Short mmCIF file of C-alpha atoms in Angstrom, two decimals:
data_model
loop_
_atom_site.label_atom_id
_atom_site.label_comp_id
_atom_site.label_asym_id
_atom_site.label_seq_id
_atom_site.Cartn_x
_atom_site.Cartn_y
_atom_site.Cartn_z
CA ASP A 1 85.47 21.62 53.98
CA THR A 2 86.64 19.87 50.84
CA GLY A 3 84.55 16.71 51.19
CA VAL A 4 85.74 13.12 51.36
CA SER A 5 89.07 12.63 49.63
CA GLN A 6 90.41 9.33 48.32
CA ASN A 7 93.86 8.47 46.97
CA PRO A 8 95.00 7.20 44.61
CA ARG A 9 92.12 7.63 42.22
CA HIS A 10 93.29 4.80 40.02
CA LYS A 11 95.73 1.98 40.71
CA ILE A 12 96.86 -0.63 38.22
CA THR A 13 98.76 -3.55 39.67
CA LYS A 14 99.86 -7.05 38.85
CA ARG A 15 98.26 -10.03 40.49
CA GLY A 16 99.98 -10.88 43.76
CA GLN A 17 101.05 -7.34 44.59
CA ASN A 18 99.85 -5.40 47.63
CA VAL A 19 97.94 -2.14 47.32
CA THR A 20 96.84 0.47 49.82
CA PHE A 21 94.11 3.07 49.49
CA ARG A 22 93.69 6.12 51.69
CA CYS A 23 90.53 7.96 52.67
CA ASP A 24 90.36 11.36 54.33
CA PRO A 25 86.82 11.94 55.61
CA ILE A 26 85.12 15.24 56.28
CA SER A 27 86.91 16.54 59.35
CA GLU A 28 84.12 16.45 61.94
CA HIS A 29 82.75 13.08 60.81
CA ASN A 30 83.50 10.32 63.28
CA ARG A 31 82.03 7.44 61.28
CA LEU A 32 83.83 6.16 58.21
CA TYR A 33 82.69 3.46 55.81
CA TRP A 34 84.32 1.44 53.02
CA TYR A 35 82.29 0.03 50.14
CA ARG A 36 83.26 -1.94 47.04
CA GLN A 37 81.56 -1.37 43.71
CA THR A 38 82.07 -3.67 40.75
CA LEU A 39 81.22 -2.61 37.22
CA GLY A 40 77.51 -2.13 36.70
CA GLN A 41 76.60 -3.00 40.27
CA GLY A 42 75.65 -1.13 43.38
CA PRO A 43 78.19 -0.60 46.16
CA GLU A 44 78.56 -3.36 48.75
CA PHE A 45 79.43 -2.66 52.37
CA LEU A 46 82.89 -3.78 53.50
CA THR A 47 83.55 -2.26 56.91
CA TYR A 48 83.06 0.78 59.09
CA PHE A 49 84.75 2.69 61.88
CA GLN A 50 83.53 4.85 64.68
CA ASN A 51 86.52 7.00 65.50
CA GLU A 52 89.44 4.54 65.56
CA ALA A 53 87.37 1.46 66.39
CA GLN A 54 86.45 -0.93 63.58
CA LEU A 55 82.92 -1.91 64.55
CA GLU A 56 81.81 -4.19 61.76
CA LYS A 57 83.34 -6.16 58.90
CA SER A 58 81.47 -7.77 56.02
CA ARG A 59 82.05 -11.35 55.00
CA LEU A 60 83.28 -9.84 51.73
CA LEU A 61 86.36 -8.68 53.61
CA SER A 62 88.62 -11.70 53.28
CA ASP A 63 91.85 -12.23 55.24
CA ARG A 64 93.74 -10.45 52.50
CA PHE A 65 91.94 -7.20 53.29
CA SER A 66 92.73 -5.02 56.26
CA ALA A 67 91.46 -1.59 57.17
CA GLU A 68 92.69 0.82 59.78
CA ARG A 69 91.84 4.22 61.14
CA PRO A 70 94.69 4.74 63.59
CA LYS A 71 93.86 8.15 65.02
CA GLY A 72 90.22 8.34 64.17
CA SER A 73 90.92 10.61 61.21
CA PHE A 74 92.06 9.16 57.88
CA SER A 75 91.66 5.48 57.05
CA THR A 76 93.60 3.03 54.93
CA LEU A 77 92.39 -0.09 53.14
CA GLU A 78 95.12 -2.56 52.25
CA ILE A 79 94.70 -5.53 49.94
CA GLN A 80 97.46 -8.12 50.08
CA ARG A 81 98.27 -10.58 47.30
CA THR A 82 95.77 -9.01 44.94
CA GLU A 83 93.64 -11.19 42.68
CA GLN A 84 91.85 -10.29 39.46
CA GLY A 85 88.56 -10.54 41.32
CA ASP A 86 89.64 -7.62 43.49
CA SER A 87 89.31 -5.30 40.50
CA ALA A 88 86.64 -2.79 41.53
CA MET A 89 85.98 0.75 42.68
CA TYR A 90 86.61 1.17 46.40
CA LEU A 91 84.43 3.88 47.87
CA CYS A 92 84.86 5.65 51.16
CA ALA A 93 82.06 7.51 52.90
CA SER A 94 81.72 9.37 56.16
CA ARG A 95 79.12 10.92 58.40
CA TYR A 96 78.74 12.43 61.82
CA ARG A 97 77.50 9.89 64.34
CA ASP A 98 74.64 12.00 65.64
CA SER A 99 73.48 13.11 62.24
CA GLY A 100 69.74 12.72 62.19
CA THR A 101 69.57 12.44 58.43
CA GLY A 102 71.60 9.25 58.10
CA GLU A 103 73.19 10.70 54.98
CA LEU A 104 76.58 9.40 53.97
CA PHE A 105 79.03 11.62 52.10
CA PHE A 106 81.02 9.73 49.51
CA GLY A 107 84.43 10.24 48.00
CA GLU A 108 85.12 9.83 44.30
CA GLY A 109 86.50 6.36 44.85
CA SER A 110 89.73 4.51 44.14
CA ARG A 111 89.59 2.28 41.10
CA LEU A 112 91.71 -0.87 41.28
CA THR A 113 92.67 -2.82 38.19
CA VAL A 114 94.49 -6.10 38.77
CA LEU A 115 96.20 -7.50 35.69
CA ALA B 1 69.08 -9.30 55.71
CA GLN B 2 67.79 -6.49 53.58
CA THR B 3 67.61 -6.59 49.81
CA VAL B 4 67.02 -3.78 47.35
CA THR B 5 65.96 -4.43 43.76
CA GLN B 6 66.01 -2.03 40.85
CA SER B 7 64.45 -3.78 37.88
CA GLN B 8 65.30 -1.16 35.24
CA PRO B 9 68.96 -1.39 34.21
CA GLU B 10 68.62 1.54 31.83
CA MET B 11 66.13 4.32 31.21
CA SER B 12 66.08 7.25 28.85
CA VAL B 13 64.02 10.42 28.71
CA GLN B 14 63.81 13.55 26.63
CA GLU B 15 64.86 16.81 28.18
CA ALA B 16 62.01 18.55 30.06
CA GLU B 17 59.97 15.35 30.32
CA THR B 18 59.19 13.26 33.41
CA VAL B 19 60.68 9.88 34.23
CA THR B 20 60.07 7.42 37.06
CA LEU B 21 62.67 5.00 38.38
CA SER B 22 61.46 1.93 40.27
CA CYS B 23 62.77 0.33 43.43
CA THR B 24 61.49 -2.43 45.68
CA TYR B 25 63.02 -3.64 48.91
CA ASP B 26 62.61 -6.36 51.44
CA THR B 27 63.15 -6.03 55.18
CA SER B 28 61.78 -7.26 58.45
CA GLU B 29 62.58 -3.96 60.18
CA ASN B 30 59.81 -1.51 60.93
CA ASN B 31 61.90 1.62 61.22
CA TYR B 32 64.29 2.51 58.44
CA TYR B 33 65.35 5.06 55.87
CA LEU B 34 65.30 4.92 52.09
CA PHE B 35 67.49 6.95 49.80
CA TRP B 36 68.08 7.72 46.18
CA TYR B 37 71.69 8.48 45.34
CA LYS B 38 72.98 9.83 42.03
CA GLN B 39 76.38 8.83 40.64
CA PRO B 40 77.38 10.89 37.58
CA PRO B 41 80.10 9.41 35.36
CA SER B 42 83.47 9.52 37.15
CA ARG B 43 82.04 11.63 39.96
CA GLN B 44 81.16 10.88 43.54
CA MET B 45 77.80 9.66 44.66
CA ILE B 46 75.52 12.36 46.01
CA LEU B 47 72.24 12.18 47.86
CA VAL B 48 69.16 13.06 45.83
CA ILE B 49 66.37 12.45 48.30
CA ARG B 50 65.62 10.55 51.50
CA GLN B 51 62.49 9.14 53.12
CA GLU B 52 61.90 8.06 56.71
CA ALA B 53 59.71 4.98 56.88
CA TYR B 54 57.62 6.37 59.75
CA LYS B 55 56.56 9.36 57.65
CA GLN B 56 53.52 8.83 55.46
CA GLN B 57 54.11 11.95 53.44
CA ASN B 58 56.23 11.43 50.35
CA ALA B 59 59.49 13.36 50.28
CA THR B 60 60.09 16.03 47.64
CA GLU B 61 63.20 18.00 46.72
CA ASN B 62 62.60 20.48 43.94
CA ARG B 63 62.18 18.42 40.74
CA PHE B 64 62.63 15.12 42.57
CA SER B 65 59.86 13.32 44.43
CA VAL B 66 59.24 9.82 45.67
CA ASN B 67 56.27 7.50 45.83
CA PHE B 68 56.75 5.54 49.03
CA GLN B 69 54.41 2.56 49.47
CA LYS B 70 55.41 0.96 52.77
CA ALA B 71 53.04 -1.99 52.62
CA ALA B 72 54.15 -2.84 49.11
CA LYS B 73 57.79 -2.11 49.98
CA SER B 74 58.10 0.12 46.97
CA PHE B 75 60.07 3.36 46.67
CA SER B 76 60.06 4.99 43.23
CA LEU B 77 61.76 8.22 42.19
CA LYS B 78 60.08 10.71 39.88
CA ILE B 79 62.20 13.29 38.11
CA SER B 80 60.20 16.13 36.60
CA ASP B 81 61.43 18.56 33.95
CA SER B 82 64.46 16.35 33.26
CA GLN B 83 67.72 18.14 32.57
CA LEU B 84 70.88 17.00 30.79
CA GLY B 85 72.70 17.15 34.11
CA ASP B 86 70.41 14.45 35.47
CA THR B 87 72.22 11.90 33.30
CA ALA B 88 73.78 9.49 35.81
CA MET B 89 73.49 6.14 37.50
CA TYR B 90 70.80 6.22 40.18
CA PHE B 91 70.91 3.94 43.18
CA CYS B 92 68.11 3.14 45.57
CA ALA B 93 69.42 2.38 49.05
CA PHE B 94 68.09 1.10 52.37
CA MET B 95 69.33 1.86 55.88
CA GLY B 96 68.01 0.32 59.06
CA ALA B 97 67.39 2.80 61.84
CA GLY B 98 68.51 0.72 64.77
CA GLY B 99 71.79 -0.40 66.30
CA THR B 100 74.66 -1.21 63.99
CA SER B 101 72.40 -0.98 60.94
CA TYR B 102 72.30 2.77 61.28
CA GLY B 103 74.62 4.32 58.73
CA LYS B 104 75.14 1.10 56.77
CA LEU B 105 73.55 1.24 53.35
CA THR B 106 72.27 -1.63 51.22
CA PHE B 107 72.17 -0.58 47.58
CA GLY B 108 70.23 -1.76 44.58
CA GLN B 109 71.92 -2.61 41.30
CA GLY B 110 71.38 0.84 39.87
CA THR B 111 69.55 2.36 36.92
CA ILE B 112 71.45 4.24 34.22
CA LEU B 113 69.41 7.29 33.26
CA THR B 114 70.20 9.13 30.05
CA VAL B 115 68.56 12.46 29.33
CA HIS B 116 68.47 13.30 25.61
CA PRO B 117 68.35 16.86 24.28
#
């Protein structure tokens, strides 16, 4: 078990371009979460999946954002027509649904810089 | 909606001393969990300690302990015998225990802790 893996770790792009981030959760974890963290702030919830089903989306997730988890394993977060305000760290976390501890296991994050 | 407030943007402590980080929260839920997560520079966030709201006894994990005051909605973290490796951003987080809230964390703004040799 290598933990939650996120790629790429850092992405620099020009405004208007599309970017995609990938998250590979811990293998037996069926719940997967995406958070956004801006500099000096705490992470904010974006969306989460149980297996392949996207069960909740935050109002922070505008129409330019889309997340998928096609086979209930890895997940992708795509941002279309990026804006400078999208610059942030995008964190992925996972846990097993029946975990009694509620603990989430986080990846190291994907940092997006929009120029 | 839940809110979590950490009023100390930065704290510092000498190695081997004790430091307390503050956290208050607001919720209408009766059953929930509270967490302290640690985020070292350029590393992933890891769980430090958790507390179930229905438990009166304060959680402890080695050098880390909490002071959970449910009525006051306060959840502070005490780090004893501080070590250089404790230098990190610390986040207080809330999780509701029911329905879709379970597993979804609401974080505070964070406190940067620096441990000096």
